[in-house]
Every structure is written in structure tokens, then in C-alpha cells.
Amino acid sequence: MGEFSRVGKWAAPAFQAVALLLMVTWSTAQGDDGLPEGSGDEVGVSWYDGGHDYVTDRLQRAAVWLDDFFGDPRAEKEKQASAYMHVVLDAFYSGVEDQSENGVRFRGGVDLPKLDRRLRLLVTSDADSTVTGRELAGTAKDDVKDTDGAVGLSYLFRDRPGHKFSLGGGLSGGLSPALLLAGRYVHTRHWTTNTASHVTSTVYWKSEDGPGVSTLLDYEWSPDADTLWRTTLFGNYKEEIRGLEWSAQAKWAKRLDSKTAINVRAGFQGQTEPNSVLGEGWLKFLYRRNFLRPWLFYELEPGFSWPESLDYRGEPTFAVRLEIQFRRD
């Protein structure tokens, strides 16, 4: 039995490593067989179409650049690179006992051929936050240990301005993998030239825990092309606990130059079952810089945490991260 447990322990990482290898191999093996720029049909753009595009671009410029620079999963949904992989080496210190941790996180995706970039192979080191949508809430990056990886497929059924709908499924775990299924709808609304909202609704099912449904609301304000304010509300109802996990976070992000950006985020999270409690509050300052290579980044993130386990007494936190990005557009 002990030997079997050790095999199971290494089966999941091996399974994920094979998926990563397949993605990288497929990406590098593809030739640049696309049409040259300008070879497609070119139609004159009217002044009102050009004006609409300008307003949309002005609104999204700061959010897209900053999300992409900080490695936020939102950027992947906007830019739709044909292949990408982010690997993060994470060291986290907390004044709260047993909360300090080190680990490796990763997520990646690659378009499968001949399907108009709609079907993707996906891999992640945190199956739960990916399938529930919590990775978009800004809290999953604080988790390093006790996460299960997953490999799956996602098909984009609808991709229109302001509307996206996808269905996906995958496997999580080792020798006895859990089945994951999820459907996700994203609605984007531009309110003014520099404000927008995004509503992300997810219905999912996990063979080990049962069904669930989550909703995430983002409201963004970009006063200029280098600054982003974002408020995020997230709720996740889980059949497993018959209760709601929730979080709220506000973030300010600023581009300092083409290689450096900072952000400040404050928030709190809690749950309604088994006891309705405010689990934790936090305030964190992040400095991120691109160095040595275009695909290499480091982060320094000092902060404070107010956990319920310590009667909300403030404790310092500090995270150091090294991120390697692979991307093929």
C-alpha cells in the first residue's frame, strides 16, 4: 500500500508534465503558415467605426497591458495567444503560524489546429480555482500548497463583442482522477470611454464534490493609459458545504515604464458555512519588473494580513516570485 501511495503521489505531476511537454512541442513545431500582413480583405473604415474602435481601445489599453504584464488570467482571455505557459516560483512568508510556504504554480494553454482557435488544451497547477473562476478574483495567487493540478479541454462557442461563452472539461489528480466540467459566460459592458464592467458566471461540476455556481463582477476605471482601478466581487456557492465562499477586493495598478509596474490591493474574504465568518482581510503592495529577458519577471510583495484565527490581529506577510512566460501569438 505504501508503494502504491508513493506512485500516486508522483502520478499527477508526471501527467501534468507530459501535457506541458505536448503543448510546448506542438507550439514550436508549427510553422508560420499564416497569411502575410495586409493579404486579407481590406475594407474602408468609416469615421464612426474608427471612433468606436478608438473609444474601445482607449478603455482597454491600460487594463490589457497591466493584466498582461502582471500575468493576470484575464489577459489570456483577451489576447488569446495561440500557445502560452506561465511558471511561477513562489516563496511566501507570513507572521501567522503554519502559513509560510514555498512552491511552484503554472498554467498554460494551446490552440488545437483546424478549429479556428476555438478548442484549447489547458493545464493548471490549481484545478479548483480555475474551474470555479476564483483565479480571476485575485485571491488564488496567494495559495501555493494543497492544490491539485488538472489537464482539460475548453471550447469557445461564442465570441462576440461583449459576449463570450465556453464549455470545458478535464481531469484532476493522479491514479484516480476527478472529473471536472464547467460552462462559463462573460459579459462586458463599456459605460464610458474609461469605465467598464465584466460579469463572469460559471456553472461547474466536480465528481468528488458535486456541483457549484460562481459569479464574479469586475468594475474598472482607467483615468489614463498607465493607470487602472479595479473593484472585484466574487461569490462561489458549493454543494459540498451548502454554503457561499465570497471575497471582495480593490486594486490600483500603475505602469512606471515599459519594464516596471506596481499595484496595491486591499480586500477581505469569508464564507457562510459551516459558520458565517469573515476569514481574513489583507493589504498588499506589489512591485513587478521585467529583467534580463522579455519573458522573465520578478515580484516583491510586502503586506499585512488580519486573519480570523488570530482575532484579526495584524501580521506581516512577504512574497517573492520569479515568473517565466512562454508565449506564441
mmCIF file of C-alpha atoms in Angstrom:
data_model
loop_
_atom_site.group_PDB
_atom_site.id
_atom_site.type_symbol
_atom_site.label_atom_id
_atom_site.label_comp_id
_atom_site.label_asym_id
_atom_site.label_seq_id
_atom_site.Cartn_x
_atom_site.Cartn_y
_atom_site.Cartn_z
ATOM 1 C CA MET A 1 0.000 0.000 0.000
ATOM 2 C CA GLY A 2 2.878 2.357 0.812
ATOM 3 C CA GLU A 3 4.408 1.808 -2.645
ATOM 4 C CA PHE A 4 1.031 2.447 -4.260
ATOM 5 C CA SER A 5 0.673 5.750 -2.357
ATOM 6 C CA ARG A 6 4.118 6.866 -3.487
ATOM 7 C CA VAL A 7 3.255 6.080 -7.102
ATOM 8 C CA GLY A 8 0.008 8.056 -6.773
ATOM 9 C CA LYS A 9 1.912 10.976 -5.297
ATOM 10 C CA TRP A 10 4.074 11.298 -8.396
ATOM 11 C CA ALA A 11 1.460 10.356 -10.988
ATOM 12 C CA ALA A 12 -0.258 13.755 -11.056
ATOM 13 C CA PRO A 13 2.935 15.826 -11.572
ATOM 14 C CA ALA A 14 4.076 13.386 -14.252
ATOM 15 C CA PHE A 15 0.699 13.602 -16.003
ATOM 16 C CA GLN A 16 0.863 17.412 -15.971
ATOM 17 C CA ALA A 17 4.480 17.436 -17.152
ATOM 18 C CA VAL A 18 3.524 15.322 -20.171
ATOM 19 C CA ALA A 19 0.718 17.775 -21.021
ATOM 20 C CA LEU A 20 3.131 20.714 -20.737
ATOM 21 C CA LEU A 21 5.618 18.935 -22.993
ATOM 22 C CA LEU A 22 2.917 18.304 -25.581
ATOM 23 C CA MET A 23 1.934 21.966 -25.588
ATOM 24 C CA VAL A 24 5.478 23.254 -25.966
ATOM 25 C CA THR A 25 6.310 20.658 -28.641
ATOM 26 C CA TRP A 26 3.184 21.452 -30.641
ATOM 27 C CA SER A 27 3.797 25.200 -30.400
ATOM 28 C CA THR A 28 7.419 25.073 -31.538
ATOM 29 C CA ALA A 29 6.683 22.551 -34.295
ATOM 30 C CA GLN A 30 4.129 24.746 -36.032
ATOM 31 C CA GLY A 31 5.401 26.762 -38.951
ATOM 32 C CA ASP A 32 4.401 30.364 -39.548
ATOM 33 C CA ASP A 33 1.948 29.424 -42.254
ATOM 34 C CA GLY A 34 -0.390 32.339 -41.744
ATOM 35 C CA LEU A 35 -1.064 34.883 -44.458
ATOM 36 C CA PRO A 36 1.232 37.909 -44.684
ATOM 37 C CA GLU A 37 0.012 41.102 -43.120
ATOM 38 C CA GLY A 38 -2.227 43.006 -45.407
ATOM 39 C CA SER A 39 -3.073 39.984 -47.564
ATOM 40 C CA GLY A 40 -6.620 39.733 -46.242
ATOM 41 C CA ASP A 41 -9.661 41.620 -47.399
ATOM 42 C CA GLU A 42 -9.302 45.305 -46.621
ATOM 43 C CA VAL A 43 -12.430 47.382 -46.299
ATOM 44 C CA GLY A 44 -12.565 51.116 -45.810
ATOM 45 C CA VAL A 45 -13.272 52.099 -42.218
ATOM 46 C CA SER A 46 -15.936 54.743 -41.694
ATOM 47 C CA TRP A 47 -15.411 57.596 -39.273
ATOM 48 C CA TYR A 48 -17.952 56.210 -36.777
ATOM 49 C CA ASP A 49 -16.356 52.746 -36.839
ATOM 50 C CA GLY A 50 -12.999 54.370 -36.296
ATOM 51 C CA GLY A 51 -14.406 56.431 -33.439
ATOM 52 C CA HIS A 52 -15.908 53.350 -31.793
ATOM 53 C CA ASP A 53 -12.604 51.496 -32.101
ATOM 54 C CA TYR A 54 -10.740 54.434 -30.590
ATOM 55 C CA VAL A 55 -13.042 54.596 -27.581
ATOM 56 C CA THR A 56 -12.809 50.836 -27.036
ATOM 57 C CA ASP A 57 -9.034 50.824 -27.417
ATOM 58 C CA ARG A 58 -8.652 53.766 -25.049
ATOM 59 C CA LEU A 59 -10.699 51.996 -22.407
ATOM 60 C CA GLN A 60 -8.927 48.664 -22.701
ATOM 61 C CA ARG A 61 -5.355 49.873 -23.220
ATOM 62 C CA ALA A 62 -4.396 50.202 -19.567
ATOM 63 C CA ALA A 63 -6.321 47.145 -18.374
ATOM 64 C CA VAL A 64 -4.973 44.833 -21.083
ATOM 65 C CA TRP A 65 -1.350 45.988 -20.736
ATOM 66 C CA LEU A 66 -1.335 45.842 -16.935
ATOM 67 C CA ASP A 67 -3.147 42.476 -16.781
ATOM 68 C CA ASP A 68 -0.712 41.081 -19.330
ATOM 69 C CA PHE A 69 2.330 42.486 -17.522
ATOM 70 C CA PHE A 70 1.192 41.150 -14.136
ATOM 71 C CA GLY A 71 0.369 37.735 -15.630
ATOM 72 C CA ASP A 72 -3.333 38.021 -14.793
ATOM 73 C CA PRO A 73 -5.539 35.265 -16.309
ATOM 74 C CA ARG A 74 -7.801 38.000 -17.712
ATOM 75 C CA ALA A 75 -5.115 38.879 -20.243
ATOM 76 C CA GLU A 76 -5.144 35.374 -21.685
ATOM 77 C CA LYS A 77 -8.860 35.636 -22.340
ATOM 78 C CA GLU A 78 -8.430 38.998 -24.084
ATOM 79 C CA LYS A 79 -5.312 38.363 -26.166
ATOM 80 C CA GLN A 80 -5.939 34.678 -26.961
ATOM 81 C CA ALA A 81 -2.312 33.742 -27.663
ATOM 82 C CA SER A 82 -2.158 30.546 -29.702
ATOM 83 C CA ALA A 83 0.079 28.991 -27.024
ATOM 84 C CA TYR A 84 1.184 30.210 -23.604
ATOM 85 C CA MET A 85 2.584 28.893 -20.356
ATOM 86 C CA HIS A 86 3.358 30.736 -17.111
ATOM 87 C CA VAL A 87 5.557 29.113 -14.470
ATOM 88 C CA VAL A 88 5.873 30.884 -11.101
ATOM 89 C CA LEU A 89 8.395 30.026 -8.387
ATOM 90 C CA ASP A 90 6.789 31.357 -5.220
ATOM 91 C CA ALA A 91 8.170 31.929 -1.712
ATOM 92 C CA PHE A 92 5.674 33.293 0.831
ATOM 93 C CA TYR A 93 6.280 34.330 4.440
ATOM 94 C CA SER A 94 3.520 35.068 6.945
ATOM 95 C CA GLY A 95 3.604 36.008 10.590
ATOM 96 C CA VAL A 96 0.675 33.612 11.017
ATOM 97 C CA GLU A 97 1.853 30.206 12.197
ATOM 98 C CA ASP A 98 1.915 27.453 9.531
ATOM 99 C CA GLN A 99 1.056 29.899 6.745
ATOM 100 C CA SER A 100 4.554 30.364 5.276
ATOM 101 C CA GLU A 101 5.056 28.222 2.185
ATOM 102 C CA ASN A 102 7.079 27.700 -0.983
ATOM 103 C CA GLY A 103 6.062 26.116 -4.231
ATOM 104 C CA VAL A 104 5.629 26.192 -7.990
ATOM 105 C CA ARG A 105 2.488 27.296 -9.775
ATOM 106 C CA PHE A 106 1.810 27.036 -13.501
ATOM 107 C CA ARG A 107 -0.929 27.382 -16.055
ATOM 108 C CA GLY A 108 -0.895 27.113 -19.811
ATOM 109 C CA GLY A 109 -2.970 26.651 -22.913
ATOM 110 C CA VAL A 110 -2.567 25.873 -26.595
ATOM 111 C CA ASP A 111 -4.997 26.103 -29.506
ATOM 112 C CA LEU A 112 -5.656 22.805 -31.241
ATOM 113 C CA PRO A 113 -5.371 23.013 -35.056
ATOM 114 C CA LYS A 114 -8.086 23.318 -37.696
ATOM 115 C CA LEU A 115 -10.776 24.619 -35.340
ATOM 116 C CA ASP A 116 -10.460 28.366 -35.880
ATOM 117 C CA ARG A 117 -8.722 28.857 -32.492
ATOM 118 C CA ARG A 118 -11.792 27.740 -30.552
ATOM 119 C CA LEU A 119 -10.639 24.480 -28.959
ATOM 120 C CA ARG A 120 -7.872 24.699 -26.367
ATOM 121 C CA LEU A 121 -5.821 22.241 -24.396
ATOM 122 C CA LEU A 122 -5.398 23.660 -20.879
ATOM 123 C CA VAL A 123 -3.165 22.728 -17.959
ATOM 124 C CA THR A 124 -3.029 24.237 -14.463
ATOM 125 C CA SER A 125 -1.491 23.542 -11.079
ATOM 126 C CA ASP A 126 -4.651 24.751 -9.288
ATOM 127 C CA ALA A 127 -7.690 22.934 -10.625
ATOM 128 C CA ASP A 128 -10.140 24.271 -8.045
ATOM 129 C CA SER A 129 -9.529 27.987 -8.596
ATOM 130 C CA THR A 130 -9.515 27.523 -12.368
ATOM 131 C CA VAL A 131 -12.775 25.575 -12.666
ATOM 132 C CA THR A 132 -14.645 27.763 -10.157
ATOM 133 C CA GLY A 133 -13.329 31.054 -11.570
ATOM 134 C CA ARG A 134 -11.653 32.065 -8.321
ATOM 135 C CA GLU A 135 -8.351 32.656 -10.118
ATOM 136 C CA LEU A 136 -9.946 35.768 -11.639
ATOM 137 C CA ALA A 137 -10.906 37.105 -8.199
ATOM 138 C CA GLY A 138 -7.302 37.981 -7.312
ATOM 139 C CA THR A 139 -7.014 35.666 -4.293
ATOM 140 C CA ALA A 140 -5.787 32.402 -5.853
ATOM 141 C CA LYS A 141 -2.265 33.756 -6.350
ATOM 142 C CA ASP A 142 -1.879 33.753 -2.559
ATOM 143 C CA ASP A 143 -2.292 29.948 -2.497
ATOM 144 C CA VAL A 144 0.743 27.776 -3.197
ATOM 145 C CA LYS A 145 0.342 24.435 -1.456
ATOM 146 C CA ASP A 146 -2.516 21.946 -1.179
ATOM 147 C CA THR A 147 -3.631 22.428 -4.788
ATOM 148 C CA ASP A 148 -4.379 19.735 -7.386
ATOM 149 C CA GLY A 149 -3.292 20.075 -10.988
ATOM 150 C CA ALA A 150 -5.560 19.409 -13.956
ATOM 151 C CA VAL A 151 -5.498 18.891 -17.705
ATOM 152 C CA GLY A 152 -8.530 19.602 -19.869
ATOM 153 C CA LEU A 153 -10.134 20.999 -22.998
ATOM 154 C CA SER A 154 -12.212 24.140 -23.471
ATOM 155 C CA TYR A 155 -14.304 25.077 -26.493
ATOM 156 C CA LEU A 156 -15.279 28.698 -27.197
ATOM 157 C CA PHE A 157 -18.830 28.562 -28.580
ATOM 158 C CA ARG A 158 -19.455 32.292 -28.760
ATOM 159 C CA ASP A 159 -17.000 35.156 -29.130
ATOM 160 C CA ARG A 160 -18.741 38.398 -29.939
ATOM 161 C CA PRO A 161 -18.010 41.916 -28.685
ATOM 162 C CA GLY A 162 -19.208 41.933 -25.096
ATOM 163 C CA HIS A 163 -20.164 38.248 -25.023
ATOM 164 C CA LYS A 164 -18.133 35.052 -24.585
ATOM 165 C CA PHE A 165 -19.381 31.571 -23.784
ATOM 166 C CA SER A 166 -17.291 28.433 -23.389
ATOM 167 C CA LEU A 167 -17.674 24.835 -22.213
ATOM 168 C CA GLY A 168 -14.871 22.673 -20.902
ATOM 169 C CA GLY A 169 -13.932 19.516 -19.092
ATOM 170 C CA GLY A 170 -10.847 17.920 -17.644
ATOM 171 C CA LEU A 171 -9.210 15.544 -15.214
ATOM 172 C CA SER A 172 -7.619 16.410 -11.895
ATOM 173 C CA GLY A 173 -5.494 14.181 -9.672
ATOM 174 C CA GLY A 174 -3.360 11.090 -10.056
ATOM 175 C CA LEU A 175 -4.235 7.404 -10.451
ATOM 176 C CA SER A 176 -7.889 8.028 -9.578
ATOM 177 C CA PRO A 177 -8.530 11.369 -11.280
ATOM 178 C CA ALA A 178 -11.554 13.528 -10.582
ATOM 179 C CA LEU A 179 -13.715 14.686 -13.482
ATOM 180 C CA LEU A 180 -14.270 18.436 -13.924
ATOM 181 C CA LEU A 181 -16.929 20.092 -16.095
ATOM 182 C CA ALA A 182 -17.606 23.822 -16.434
ATOM 183 C CA GLY A 183 -19.575 26.296 -18.512
ATOM 184 C CA ARG A 184 -18.620 29.988 -18.411
ATOM 185 C CA TYR A 185 -20.278 33.132 -19.742
ATOM 186 C CA VAL A 186 -18.577 36.542 -19.734
ATOM 187 C CA HIS A 187 -20.477 39.750 -20.417
ATOM 188 C CA THR A 188 -18.577 43.024 -20.868
ATOM 189 C CA ARG A 189 -20.228 46.434 -20.813
ATOM 190 C CA HIS A 190 -18.498 49.733 -21.663
ATOM 191 C CA TRP A 191 -20.139 52.502 -19.684
ATOM 192 C CA THR A 192 -17.962 55.473 -20.698
ATOM 193 C CA THR A 193 -14.690 55.990 -22.558
ATOM 194 C CA ASN A 194 -12.728 54.893 -19.472
ATOM 195 C CA THR A 195 -15.045 52.673 -17.415
ATOM 196 C CA ALA A 196 -16.260 49.119 -17.967
ATOM 197 C CA SER A 197 -17.774 46.197 -16.122
ATOM 198 C CA HIS A 198 -17.330 42.453 -16.596
ATOM 199 C CA VAL A 199 -19.702 39.812 -15.259
ATOM 200 C CA THR A 200 -18.358 36.243 -15.282
ATOM 201 C CA SER A 201 -20.824 33.460 -14.471
ATOM 202 C CA THR A 202 -19.657 29.861 -14.096
ATOM 203 C CA VAL A 203 -21.601 26.631 -13.584
ATOM 204 C CA TYR A 204 -19.385 23.662 -12.749
ATOM 205 C CA TRP A 205 -19.385 20.080 -11.514
ATOM 206 C CA LYS A 206 -16.626 18.112 -9.793
ATOM 207 C CA SER A 207 -17.030 14.366 -9.413
ATOM 208 C CA GLU A 208 -15.577 14.452 -5.886
ATOM 209 C CA ASP A 209 -17.513 17.453 -4.556
ATOM 210 C CA GLY A 210 -20.609 17.883 -6.696
ATOM 211 C CA PRO A 211 -21.998 20.946 -8.485
ATOM 212 C CA GLY A 212 -21.451 24.621 -7.849
ATOM 213 C CA VAL A 213 -22.045 28.044 -9.328
ATOM 214 C CA SER A 214 -19.995 31.222 -9.087
ATOM 215 C CA THR A 215 -20.324 34.850 -10.154
ATOM 216 C CA LEU A 216 -17.582 37.435 -10.445
ATOM 217 C CA LEU A 217 -18.130 41.155 -11.002
ATOM 218 C CA ASP A 218 -15.316 43.492 -12.085
ATOM 219 C CA TYR A 219 -15.701 47.240 -12.364
ATOM 220 C CA GLU A 220 -12.767 49.068 -13.976
ATOM 221 C CA TRP A 221 -11.766 52.693 -14.313
ATOM 222 C CA SER A 222 -8.765 53.773 -16.395
ATOM 223 C CA PRO A 223 -8.140 57.507 -15.895
ATOM 224 C CA ASP A 224 -5.146 57.317 -18.285
ATOM 225 C CA ALA A 225 -3.242 54.795 -20.369
ATOM 226 C CA ASP A 226 -0.927 53.882 -17.480
ATOM 227 C CA THR A 227 -3.370 53.512 -14.582
ATOM 228 C CA LEU A 228 -6.108 51.048 -13.668
ATOM 229 C CA TRP A 229 -8.534 50.951 -10.745
ATOM 230 C CA ARG A 230 -10.482 47.713 -10.358
ATOM 231 C CA THR A 231 -13.077 46.544 -7.831
ATOM 232 C CA THR A 232 -13.814 42.811 -7.769
ATOM 233 C CA LEU A 233 -16.644 40.949 -6.030
ATOM 234 C CA PHE A 234 -16.751 37.149 -6.083
ATOM 235 C CA GLY A 235 -19.193 34.567 -4.763
ATOM 236 C CA ASN A 236 -18.992 30.788 -5.099
ATOM 237 C CA TYR A 237 -21.797 28.504 -3.939
ATOM 238 C CA LYS A 238 -20.551 24.954 -3.326
ATOM 239 C CA GLU A 239 -22.855 21.968 -2.933
ATOM 240 C CA GLU A 240 -20.073 20.325 -0.923
ATOM 241 C CA ILE A 241 -20.573 22.726 2.002
ATOM 242 C CA ARG A 242 -24.035 24.022 1.004
ATOM 243 C CA GLY A 243 -22.712 27.500 1.537
ATOM 244 C CA LEU A 244 -21.114 30.508 -0.085
ATOM 245 C CA GLU A 245 -17.446 31.386 -0.310
ATOM 246 C CA TRP A 246 -17.012 35.081 -1.070
ATOM 247 C CA SER A 247 -14.384 37.777 -1.446
ATOM 248 C CA ALA A 248 -14.122 41.485 -2.224
ATOM 249 C CA GLN A 249 -11.005 43.271 -3.413
ATOM 250 C CA ALA A 250 -10.000 46.708 -4.679
ATOM 251 C CA LYS A 251 -6.814 47.196 -6.698
ATOM 252 C CA TRP A 252 -4.852 50.141 -8.043
ATOM 253 C CA ALA A 253 -2.228 49.351 -10.710
ATOM 254 C CA LYS A 254 0.275 51.709 -12.311
ATOM 255 C CA ARG A 255 2.739 51.316 -15.175
ATOM 256 C CA LEU A 256 6.011 53.089 -14.297
ATOM 257 C CA ASP A 257 7.785 52.265 -17.567
ATOM 258 C CA SER A 258 7.841 49.506 -20.172
ATOM 259 C CA LYS A 259 9.549 47.091 -17.748
ATOM 260 C CA THR A 260 8.148 48.073 -14.346
ATOM 261 C CA ALA A 261 4.711 48.269 -12.740
ATOM 262 C CA ILE A 262 3.259 48.372 -9.236
ATOM 263 C CA ASN A 263 -0.087 47.642 -7.677
ATOM 264 C CA VAL A 264 -1.768 47.957 -4.310
ATOM 265 C CA ARG A 265 -4.633 45.658 -3.360
ATOM 266 C CA ALA A 266 -6.855 45.503 -0.311
ATOM 267 C CA GLY A 267 -9.640 43.062 0.394
ATOM 268 C CA PHE A 268 -11.301 40.503 2.607
ATOM 269 C CA GLN A 269 -12.891 37.080 2.245
ATOM 270 C CA GLY A 270 -15.119 34.728 4.176
ATOM 271 C CA GLN A 271 -17.764 32.010 3.980
ATOM 272 C CA THR A 272 -21.295 31.347 5.198
ATOM 273 C CA GLU A 273 -20.872 27.674 6.182
ATOM 274 C CA PRO A 274 -20.220 25.893 8.483
ATOM 275 C CA ASN A 275 -20.048 29.231 10.309
ATOM 276 C CA SER A 276 -20.673 32.649 8.835
ATOM 277 C CA VAL A 277 -17.336 34.368 9.412
ATOM 278 C CA LEU A 278 -15.027 36.953 7.937
ATOM 279 C CA GLY A 279 -11.996 34.756 7.362
ATOM 280 C CA GLU A 280 -9.292 37.280 6.533
ATOM 281 C CA GLY A 281 -8.518 40.819 5.481
ATOM 282 C CA TRP A 282 -5.360 41.971 3.690
ATOM 283 C CA LEU A 283 -3.414 44.917 2.321
ATOM 284 C CA LYS A 284 -0.549 44.226 -0.092
ATOM 285 C CA PHE A 285 1.871 46.263 -2.205
ATOM 286 C CA LEU A 286 3.423 44.596 -5.252
ATOM 287 C CA TYR A 287 6.466 45.653 -7.272
ATOM 288 C CA ARG A 288 6.964 43.743 -10.538
ATOM 289 C CA ARG A 289 9.831 44.099 -13.001
ATOM 290 C CA ASN A 290 10.814 42.509 -16.288
ATOM 291 C CA PHE A 291 14.566 41.794 -16.303
ATOM 292 C CA LEU A 292 17.326 40.104 -18.344
ATOM 293 C CA ARG A 293 14.912 38.599 -20.861
ATOM 294 C CA PRO A 294 11.492 39.691 -22.208
ATOM 295 C CA TRP A 295 9.953 36.530 -20.704
ATOM 296 C CA LEU A 296 11.447 36.773 -17.207
ATOM 297 C CA PHE A 297 9.836 38.696 -14.309
ATOM 298 C CA TYR A 298 10.299 39.050 -10.577
ATOM 299 C CA GLU A 299 7.894 40.304 -7.909
ATOM 300 C CA LEU A 300 8.312 41.637 -4.391
ATOM 301 C CA GLU A 301 5.090 41.883 -2.363
ATOM 302 C CA PRO A 302 5.133 43.067 1.255
ATOM 303 C CA GLY A 303 1.817 43.283 3.062
ATOM 304 C CA PHE A 304 -0.319 42.779 6.138
ATOM 305 C CA SER A 305 -2.941 40.142 6.920
ATOM 306 C CA TRP A 306 -5.739 40.199 9.519
ATOM 307 C CA PRO A 307 -6.846 36.527 9.922
ATOM 308 C CA GLU A 308 -9.861 35.395 11.926
ATOM 309 C CA SER A 309 -7.702 32.695 13.538
ATOM 310 C CA LEU A 310 -5.740 35.432 15.372
ATOM 311 C CA ASP A 311 -8.805 37.501 16.274
ATOM 312 C CA TYR A 312 -7.930 39.826 13.382
ATOM 313 C CA ARG A 313 -4.589 40.849 14.826
ATOM 314 C CA GLY A 314 -2.402 42.250 12.052
ATOM 315 C CA GLU A 315 0.549 40.133 10.932
ATOM 316 C CA PRO A 316 3.175 40.939 8.251
ATOM 317 C CA THR A 317 3.434 38.972 5.011
ATOM 318 C CA PHE A 318 6.050 38.977 2.274
ATOM 319 C CA ALA A 319 6.133 37.188 -1.084
ATOM 320 C CA VAL A 320 8.964 36.794 -3.591
ATOM 321 C CA ARG A 321 8.102 35.398 -7.011
ATOM 322 C CA LEU A 322 10.034 34.560 -10.161
ATOM 323 C CA GLU A 323 7.886 34.081 -13.262
ATOM 324 C CA ILE A 324 8.845 32.582 -16.608
ATOM 325 C CA GLN A 325 6.460 33.188 -19.511
ATOM 326 C CA PHE A 326 6.259 31.238 -22.753
ATOM 327 C CA ARG A 327 4.006 32.615 -25.486
ATOM 328 C CA ARG A 328 3.328 32.175 -29.163
ATOM 329 C CA ASP A 329 0.878 34.660 -30.690
#
